[in-house]
Amino acid sequence: MSRYEKERNFLKSNFLEFKHIKTDKIKGLPKPPNTKAFDSSSTIIDLPKVSKDVVSRDSLYDSISERRSTRFYSDESLSLEELSYLLWATQGITDTTKNGLTLRTVPCSGATHTLETYLFIMRVDGIQAGVYRYLPVEHKLLYLFELDEIDQKIDAITLDQPFVPNFAKKAAVMFAWSTIPYRSEWKYDISAHKKILIDVGHVSQNLYLTSESIGAGACAIGIYDQQLIDEVLGLDGEEEFVIFLGAVGKKKTVVGTD
Ligand SMILES: Cc1cc2nc3c(=O)[nH]c(=O)nc-3n(C[C@H](O)[C@H](O)[C@H](O)COP(=O)(O)O)c2cc1C
C-alpha cells in the first residue's frame, strides 16, 4: 500500500460502490433540515437588500483576471451593503425546488447545502465586532457572541501562516464555513465527503471574485487549528465542524505576493 493510498482514494469517485448502498434516504429516514435552527429571540440583524450598486468593478472578466489572494488589508471597514453582497454571493438563496431544496448562488452536489457560514467580524460599518452566523433563508445575521481579543483568537486559529504571518487578524471579516455532513450523507452516504469539499471550493471562489468586484480582496485559509475554531464556535466537531476559512478586507496599496 502506498503511503498516500487512503488519501488518494478519497479523491476518486466511489459511485459504483455507492450505488449498492441503501442510503438513509432510501430507508425512508427523515430528511435533515436545510439550515441550522436558531432562537428567534436572539439578536438578529437585518442585512440590506442585495444591490449591484456596491459593485465598483462590473466586469467578471476583470475580476477573474485580476484576482489574487490578498493578505494585506487597509484599516477601511466594509459597509453592511458590501457584507450583504458577499454573503448572498457565497450562500444566498435564489430559488427553492418543489421538494423544498434551496437553490443558491453557488452550485452544490444534489442541492444538499451542508455548509453554514460563521463570521468573525472586525470592521463592518454599523456592526459590533464579534461572531455571527448567516441565516440564508432570512438573509439576516444572527449575533452569536462578543469575542474578547478577537484578533488574538484569529491569530491562534490560523496558526503559522507561510506567506504572510498573522495576516488574518487584520482582515475586516473572516468567514468560517462549517459543514453539517449528514445533510449530504443522508442522500449520498459514503459519496458525500468528497462532494462537500468541492462544494466549499465553489463558495470560496465566489468570495474571491465578489471581493474583487467591490475593491476588496480575499484569501482562502486551509491552515487552521481545527479543535480551537470548533471550540470557539461551539461546534461538536462530529456532526458539525469547520472545513475552510476566507479572510476579506479592503486592499492595502502594497499587494502581497507569494
Ligand atoms: C484550498 C486552499 C487553501 C489555502 N490555504 C491558504 C492558507 O492557509 N494561507 C494562505 O496564505 N493562503 C492560502 N491559500 C491561498 C493560496 O496560497 C493561493 O491561492 C496560491 O498561492 C495562488 O495564489 P493566488 O490565489 O494569488 O493566485 C489557499 C488556497 C486554497 C485554494
mmCIF file of C-alpha atoms and ligand atoms in Angstrom:
data_model
loop_
_atom_site.group_PDB
_atom_site.id
_atom_site.type_symbol
_atom_site.label_atom_id
_atom_site.label_comp_id
_atom_site.label_asym_id
_atom_site.label_seq_id
_atom_site.Cartn_x
_atom_site.Cartn_y
_atom_site.Cartn_z
ATOM 1 C CA MET A 1 0.000 0.000 0.000
ATOM 2 C CA SER A 2 1.462 3.374 -0.970
ATOM 3 C CA ARG A 3 1.877 5.954 1.760
ATOM 4 C CA TYR A 4 -0.911 8.101 0.280
ATOM 5 C CA GLU A 5 -3.310 5.393 -0.834
ATOM 6 C CA LYS A 6 -6.109 6.286 1.583
ATOM 7 C CA GLU A 7 -5.964 9.998 0.804
ATOM 8 C CA ARG A 8 -5.690 9.442 -2.969
ATOM 9 C CA ASN A 9 -8.663 7.098 -2.920
ATOM 10 C CA PHE A 10 -10.665 9.807 -1.178
ATOM 11 C CA LEU A 11 -10.160 11.953 -4.287
ATOM 12 C CA LYS A 12 -11.611 9.300 -6.597
ATOM 13 C CA SER A 13 -15.229 8.642 -7.479
ATOM 14 C CA ASN A 14 -16.802 5.842 -5.435
ATOM 15 C CA PHE A 15 -20.112 5.976 -7.279
ATOM 16 C CA LEU A 16 -20.122 2.276 -8.246
ATOM 17 C CA GLU A 17 -19.700 1.277 -4.596
ATOM 18 C CA PHE A 18 -22.267 3.850 -3.522
ATOM 19 C CA LYS A 19 -24.851 2.501 -6.000
ATOM 20 C CA HIS A 20 -25.246 -0.659 -3.893
ATOM 21 C CA ILE A 21 -25.740 1.160 -0.599
ATOM 22 C CA LYS A 22 -29.146 1.563 0.980
ATOM 23 C CA THR A 23 -28.871 5.203 1.992
ATOM 24 C CA ASP A 24 -30.812 6.728 4.872
ATOM 25 C CA LYS A 25 -32.916 8.473 2.239
ATOM 26 C CA ILE A 26 -33.807 5.159 0.586
ATOM 27 C CA LYS A 27 -34.531 3.660 4.017
ATOM 28 C CA GLY A 28 -37.087 6.431 4.499
ATOM 29 C CA LEU A 29 -35.338 8.149 7.400
ATOM 30 C CA PRO A 30 -36.362 11.787 7.851
ATOM 31 C CA LYS A 31 -34.565 14.333 5.696
ATOM 32 C CA PRO A 32 -32.326 16.593 7.798
ATOM 33 C CA PRO A 33 -33.257 20.286 7.803
ATOM 34 C CA ASN A 34 -31.738 22.545 5.102
ATOM 35 C CA THR A 35 -30.468 25.050 7.642
ATOM 36 C CA LYS A 36 -29.498 25.154 11.287
ATOM 37 C CA ALA A 37 -32.159 26.184 13.779
ATOM 38 C CA PHE A 38 -31.830 29.390 15.776
ATOM 39 C CA ASP A 39 -33.577 31.019 18.673
ATOM 40 C CA SER A 40 -35.794 33.733 17.208
ATOM 41 C CA SER A 41 -35.485 35.766 20.423
ATOM 42 C CA SER A 42 -31.718 36.190 19.747
ATOM 43 C CA THR A 43 -30.273 39.390 18.351
ATOM 44 C CA ILE A 44 -30.879 39.278 14.621
ATOM 45 C CA ILE A 45 -29.531 41.911 12.273
ATOM 46 C CA ASP A 46 -31.278 42.849 9.058
ATOM 47 C CA LEU A 47 -28.993 42.902 6.057
ATOM 48 C CA PRO A 48 -29.586 45.493 3.347
ATOM 49 C CA LYS A 49 -31.244 44.210 0.189
ATOM 50 C CA VAL A 50 -28.538 42.974 -2.161
ATOM 51 C CA SER A 51 -27.830 45.564 -4.808
ATOM 52 C CA LYS A 52 -25.461 45.910 -7.744
ATOM 53 C CA ASP A 53 -24.695 49.430 -6.503
ATOM 54 C CA VAL A 54 -21.899 48.110 -4.265
ATOM 55 C CA VAL A 55 -20.018 46.750 -7.262
ATOM 56 C CA SER A 56 -17.250 49.078 -8.390
ATOM 57 C CA ARG A 57 -15.761 46.692 -10.961
ATOM 58 C CA ASP A 58 -18.681 45.474 -13.008
ATOM 59 C CA SER A 59 -16.705 43.138 -15.239
ATOM 60 C CA LEU A 60 -16.470 39.449 -14.448
ATOM 61 C CA TYR A 61 -13.557 39.264 -16.862
ATOM 62 C CA ASP A 62 -11.599 41.869 -14.862
ATOM 63 C CA SER A 63 -12.403 40.258 -11.511
ATOM 64 C CA ILE A 64 -11.194 36.896 -12.800
ATOM 65 C CA SER A 65 -8.094 38.207 -14.495
ATOM 66 C CA GLU A 66 -7.021 40.413 -11.602
ATOM 67 C CA ARG A 67 -7.977 38.114 -8.732
ATOM 68 C CA ARG A 68 -5.120 37.352 -6.349
ATOM 69 C CA SER A 69 -5.042 36.036 -2.821
ATOM 70 C CA THR A 70 -4.954 39.254 -0.827
ATOM 71 C CA ARG A 71 -3.208 39.223 2.544
ATOM 72 C CA PHE A 72 -2.591 42.934 3.112
ATOM 73 C CA TYR A 73 -5.635 44.912 4.167
ATOM 74 C CA SER A 74 -6.257 48.603 4.809
ATOM 75 C CA ASP A 75 -7.968 49.807 8.002
ATOM 76 C CA GLU A 76 -11.102 50.603 5.997
ATOM 77 C CA SER A 77 -14.323 48.887 7.053
ATOM 78 C CA LEU A 78 -16.657 47.007 4.778
ATOM 79 C CA SER A 79 -20.092 48.546 4.526
ATOM 80 C CA LEU A 80 -23.079 46.478 5.593
ATOM 81 C CA GLU A 81 -24.236 46.595 1.953
ATOM 82 C CA GLU A 82 -20.932 45.044 0.881
ATOM 83 C CA LEU A 83 -21.128 42.327 3.519
ATOM 84 C CA SER A 84 -24.700 41.598 2.471
ATOM 85 C CA TYR A 85 -23.498 41.162 -1.122
ATOM 86 C CA LEU A 86 -20.627 38.822 -0.124
ATOM 87 C CA LEU A 87 -22.964 36.662 1.956
ATOM 88 C CA TRP A 88 -25.512 36.491 -0.839
ATOM 89 C CA ALA A 89 -22.801 35.627 -3.373
ATOM 90 C CA THR A 90 -21.440 32.798 -1.223
ATOM 91 C CA GLN A 91 -24.609 31.213 0.224
ATOM 92 C CA GLY A 92 -27.594 33.336 -0.808
ATOM 93 C CA ILE A 93 -30.807 31.554 -1.763
ATOM 94 C CA THR A 94 -32.116 32.367 -5.232
ATOM 95 C CA ASP A 95 -34.819 29.715 -5.613
ATOM 96 C CA THR A 96 -36.437 26.692 -3.959
ATOM 97 C CA THR A 97 -37.329 23.399 -5.644
ATOM 98 C CA LYS A 98 -40.755 21.807 -5.376
ATOM 99 C CA ASN A 99 -39.209 19.314 -2.929
ATOM 100 C CA GLY A 100 -38.182 22.167 -0.662
ATOM 101 C CA LEU A 101 -34.480 22.170 -1.513
ATOM 102 C CA THR A 102 -32.805 25.557 -1.608
ATOM 103 C CA LEU A 103 -31.015 26.687 -4.756
ATOM 104 C CA ARG A 104 -28.297 29.218 -4.163
ATOM 105 C CA THR A 105 -25.804 31.490 -5.890
ATOM 106 C CA VAL A 106 -23.329 28.595 -5.708
ATOM 107 C CA PRO A 107 -23.755 25.117 -7.180
ATOM 108 C CA CYS A 108 -23.867 22.238 -4.712
ATOM 109 C CA SER A 109 -23.937 18.450 -5.107
ATOM 110 C CA GLY A 110 -27.600 17.424 -5.095
ATOM 111 C CA ALA A 111 -28.510 20.839 -3.589
ATOM 112 C CA THR A 112 -27.709 19.300 -0.205
ATOM 113 C CA HIS A 113 -26.073 22.547 1.029
ATOM 114 C CA THR A 114 -24.311 21.196 4.087
ATOM 115 C CA LEU A 115 -22.477 24.462 4.794
ATOM 116 C CA GLU A 116 -23.131 27.047 7.484
ATOM 117 C CA THR A 117 -21.379 30.427 7.408
ATOM 118 C CA TYR A 118 -19.853 31.904 10.561
ATOM 119 C CA LEU A 119 -18.328 35.377 10.541
ATOM 120 C CA PHE A 120 -15.608 36.823 12.726
ATOM 121 C CA ILE A 121 -16.405 40.490 12.230
ATOM 122 C CA MET A 122 -13.701 43.036 12.983
ATOM 123 C CA ARG A 123 -14.642 46.042 10.822
ATOM 124 C CA VAL A 124 -18.071 46.338 9.270
ATOM 125 C CA ASP A 125 -19.877 49.690 9.481
ATOM 126 C CA GLY A 126 -22.763 49.655 11.905
ATOM 127 C CA ILE A 127 -21.986 46.197 13.275
ATOM 128 C CA GLN A 128 -20.497 45.425 16.656
ATOM 129 C CA ALA A 129 -17.301 43.350 16.396
ATOM 130 C CA GLY A 130 -17.930 39.727 17.296
ATOM 131 C CA VAL A 131 -19.023 36.355 15.986
ATOM 132 C CA TYR A 132 -22.137 35.931 13.842
ATOM 133 C CA ARG A 133 -23.887 33.284 11.759
ATOM 134 C CA TYR A 134 -25.524 33.936 8.405
ATOM 135 C CA LEU A 135 -29.200 32.994 8.121
ATOM 136 C CA PRO A 136 -29.583 32.315 4.384
ATOM 137 C CA VAL A 137 -33.356 31.807 4.321
ATOM 138 C CA GLU A 138 -33.969 35.125 6.090
ATOM 139 C CA HIS A 139 -30.864 36.833 4.608
ATOM 140 C CA LYS A 140 -30.060 38.128 8.084
ATOM 141 C CA LEU A 141 -27.229 37.874 10.566
ATOM 142 C CA LEU A 142 -27.562 36.053 13.846
ATOM 143 C CA TYR A 143 -25.395 37.638 16.525
ATOM 144 C CA LEU A 144 -23.675 34.873 18.473
ATOM 145 C CA PHE A 145 -21.239 36.456 20.915
ATOM 146 C CA GLU A 146 -18.568 39.030 21.514
ATOM 147 C CA LEU A 147 -15.093 37.534 21.419
ATOM 148 C CA ASP A 148 -12.508 39.102 23.742
ATOM 149 C CA GLU A 149 -9.282 39.862 21.890
ATOM 150 C CA ILE A 150 -10.826 38.696 18.641
ATOM 151 C CA ASP A 151 -7.638 39.435 16.687
ATOM 152 C CA GLN A 152 -5.530 37.289 19.041
ATOM 153 C CA LYS A 153 -8.052 34.452 18.745
ATOM 154 C CA ILE A 154 -7.953 34.633 14.952
ATOM 155 C CA ASP A 155 -4.173 34.585 15.100
ATOM 156 C CA ALA A 156 -4.233 31.456 17.225
ATOM 157 C CA ILE A 157 -6.836 29.820 14.969
ATOM 158 C CA THR A 158 -4.902 30.499 11.752
ATOM 159 C CA LEU A 159 -1.658 29.010 13.073
ATOM 160 C CA ASP A 160 1.693 29.704 11.366
ATOM 161 C CA GLN A 161 0.784 31.229 8.036
ATOM 162 C CA PRO A 162 3.518 30.509 5.493
ATOM 163 C CA PHE A 163 3.155 33.508 3.161
ATOM 164 C CA VAL A 164 2.254 36.476 5.350
ATOM 165 C CA PRO A 165 2.342 35.647 9.059
ATOM 166 C CA ASN A 166 -0.605 36.820 11.177
ATOM 167 C CA PHE A 167 -2.464 38.354 8.230
ATOM 168 C CA ALA A 168 -5.948 37.035 9.006
ATOM 169 C CA LYS A 169 -6.400 39.089 12.166
ATOM 170 C CA LYS A 170 -6.032 42.264 10.078
ATOM 171 C CA ALA A 171 -8.940 41.383 7.786
ATOM 172 C CA ALA A 172 -12.262 43.199 8.104
ATOM 173 C CA VAL A 173 -14.118 39.880 8.274
ATOM 174 C CA MET A 174 -13.074 36.261 8.452
ATOM 175 C CA PHE A 175 -15.562 33.790 7.015
ATOM 176 C CA ALA A 176 -15.571 30.283 8.523
ATOM 177 C CA TRP A 177 -17.562 27.640 6.673
ATOM 178 C CA SER A 178 -18.658 24.646 8.685
ATOM 179 C CA THR A 179 -20.314 21.534 7.323
ATOM 180 C CA ILE A 180 -23.165 19.505 8.762
ATOM 181 C CA PRO A 181 -22.212 16.368 6.785
ATOM 182 C CA TYR A 182 -25.385 14.385 7.487
ATOM 183 C CA ARG A 183 -27.342 16.697 5.131
ATOM 184 C CA SER A 184 -25.352 15.049 2.338
ATOM 185 C CA GLU A 185 -24.698 11.641 3.962
ATOM 186 C CA TRP A 186 -28.474 11.111 4.184
ATOM 187 C CA LYS A 187 -28.563 11.156 0.387
ATOM 188 C CA TYR A 188 -25.015 10.241 -0.694
ATOM 189 C CA ASP A 189 -23.728 8.131 2.194
ATOM 190 C CA ILE A 190 -20.017 7.340 1.552
ATOM 191 C CA SER A 191 -20.006 9.603 -1.531
ATOM 192 C CA ALA A 192 -20.883 12.696 0.484
ATOM 193 C CA HIS A 193 -17.499 13.757 1.756
ATOM 194 C CA LYS A 194 -15.593 14.449 -1.431
ATOM 195 C CA LYS A 195 -18.608 16.402 -2.692
ATOM 196 C CA ILE A 196 -18.686 18.599 0.410
ATOM 197 C CA LEU A 197 -15.107 19.716 -0.170
ATOM 198 C CA ILE A 198 -15.785 20.526 -3.803
ATOM 199 C CA ASP A 199 -18.890 22.461 -2.731
ATOM 200 C CA VAL A 200 -16.896 24.698 -0.389
ATOM 201 C CA GLY A 201 -14.370 25.402 -3.150
ATOM 202 C CA HIS A 202 -17.144 26.916 -5.254
ATOM 203 C CA VAL A 203 -18.197 29.070 -2.320
ATOM 204 C CA SER A 204 -14.667 30.308 -1.734
ATOM 205 C CA GLN A 205 -14.216 31.231 -5.399
ATOM 206 C CA ASN A 206 -17.373 33.343 -5.291
ATOM 207 C CA LEU A 207 -15.958 35.093 -2.227
ATOM 208 C CA TYR A 208 -12.741 35.807 -4.138
ATOM 209 C CA LEU A 209 -14.479 37.175 -7.230
ATOM 210 C CA THR A 210 -17.090 39.275 -5.464
ATOM 211 C CA SER A 211 -14.463 40.687 -3.108
ATOM 212 C CA GLU A 212 -12.507 41.817 -6.164
ATOM 213 C CA SER A 213 -15.629 43.400 -7.580
ATOM 214 C CA ILE A 214 -16.001 45.703 -4.543
ATOM 215 C CA GLY A 215 -12.341 46.766 -4.346
ATOM 216 C CA ALA A 216 -11.612 44.297 -1.568
ATOM 217 C CA GLY A 217 -9.514 41.159 -1.615
ATOM 218 C CA ALA A 218 -9.911 37.675 -0.175
ATOM 219 C CA CYS A 219 -7.589 34.889 0.845
ATOM 220 C CA ALA A 220 -8.624 31.273 1.360
ATOM 221 C CA ILE A 221 -7.223 29.715 4.514
ATOM 222 C CA GLY A 222 -6.804 25.971 4.779
ATOM 223 C CA ILE A 223 -4.189 26.108 7.541
ATOM 224 C CA TYR A 224 -6.042 26.422 10.828
ATOM 225 C CA ASP A 225 -6.431 24.810 14.226
ATOM 226 C CA GLN A 226 -9.425 22.502 13.855
ATOM 227 C CA GLN A 227 -10.058 21.916 17.519
ATOM 228 C CA LEU A 228 -9.669 25.545 18.513
ATOM 229 C CA ILE A 229 -12.046 27.001 15.932
ATOM 230 C CA ASP A 230 -14.674 24.334 16.596
ATOM 231 C CA GLU A 231 -14.383 25.065 20.304
ATOM 232 C CA VAL A 232 -14.640 28.833 19.802
ATOM 233 C CA LEU A 233 -17.757 28.401 17.649
ATOM 234 C CA GLY A 234 -19.262 25.814 19.998
ATOM 235 C CA LEU A 235 -19.354 23.076 17.333
ATOM 236 C CA ASP A 236 -19.150 19.447 18.440
ATOM 237 C CA GLY A 237 -16.528 18.527 15.810
ATOM 238 C CA GLU A 238 -18.539 15.489 14.667
ATOM 239 C CA GLU A 239 -21.985 16.489 13.497
ATOM 240 C CA GLU A 240 -20.709 19.947 12.587
ATOM 241 C CA PHE A 241 -17.169 21.255 12.136
ATOM 242 C CA VAL A 242 -15.329 23.955 10.217
ATOM 243 C CA ILE A 243 -13.794 22.954 6.870
ATOM 244 C CA PHE A 244 -12.478 26.189 5.330
ATOM 245 C CA LEU A 245 -11.835 29.843 6.069
ATOM 246 C CA GLY A 246 -11.682 33.012 4.000
ATOM 247 C CA ALA A 247 -10.343 36.397 5.090
ATOM 248 C CA VAL A 248 -11.621 39.563 3.391
ATOM 249 C CA GLY A 249 -10.654 43.202 3.632
ATOM 250 C CA LYS A 250 -10.260 46.358 1.582
ATOM 251 C CA LYS A 251 -6.942 46.223 -0.233
ATOM 252 C CA LYS A 252 -3.855 47.979 1.019
ATOM 253 C CA THR A 253 -1.793 49.614 -1.697
ATOM 254 C CA VAL A 254 1.104 47.191 -1.150
ATOM 255 C CA VAL A 255 -0.171 43.972 -2.697
ATOM 256 C CA GLY A 256 1.046 40.721 -1.192
ATOM 257 C CA THR A 257 2.647 38.112 -3.394
ATOM 258 C CA ASP A 258 3.759 34.595 -2.589
HETATM 259 C C1 LIG B 1 -7.547 25.054 -0.552
HETATM 260 C C2 LIG B 1 -6.728 26.310 -0.362
HETATM 261 C C3 LIG B 1 -6.107 26.543 0.861
HETATM 262 C C4 LIG B 1 -5.353 27.712 1.038
HETATM 263 N N1 LIG B 1 -4.826 27.978 2.263
HETATM 264 C C5 LIG B 1 -4.112 29.105 2.452
HETATM 265 C C6 LIG B 1 -3.604 29.445 3.748
HETATM 266 O O1 LIG B 1 -3.821 28.761 4.736
HETATM 267 N N2 LIG B 1 -2.896 30.586 3.862
HETATM 268 C C7 LIG B 1 -2.643 31.416 2.809
HETATM 269 O O2 LIG B 1 -1.981 32.431 2.991
HETATM 270 N N3 LIG B 1 -3.136 31.131 1.566
HETATM 271 C C8 LIG B 1 -3.864 30.013 1.371
HETATM 272 N N4 LIG B 1 -4.421 29.743 0.138
HETATM 273 C C9 LIG B 1 -4.169 30.656 -0.992
HETATM 274 C C10 LIG B 1 -3.110 30.071 -1.918
HETATM 275 O O3 LIG B 1 -1.848 30.118 -1.294
HETATM 276 C C11 LIG B 1 -3.104 30.854 -3.240
HETATM 277 O O4 LIG B 1 -4.333 30.663 -3.897
HETATM 278 C C12 LIG B 1 -1.976 30.407 -4.153
HETATM 279 O O5 LIG B 1 -0.706 30.715 -3.587
HETATM 280 C C13 LIG B 1 -2.074 31.065 -5.535
HETATM 281 O O6 LIG B 1 -2.110 32.476 -5.417
HETATM 282 P P1 LIG B 1 -3.334 33.343 -5.965
HETATM 283 O O7 LIG B 1 -4.588 32.912 -5.246
HETATM 284 O O8 LIG B 1 -2.971 34.764 -5.648
HETATM 285 O O9 LIG B 1 -3.439 33.083 -7.436
HETATM 286 C C14 LIG B 1 -5.182 28.622 -0.042
HETATM 287 C C15 LIG B 1 -5.856 28.380 -1.259
HETATM 288 C C16 LIG B 1 -6.624 27.256 -1.406
HETATM 289 C C17 LIG B 1 -7.375 27.049 -2.703
#
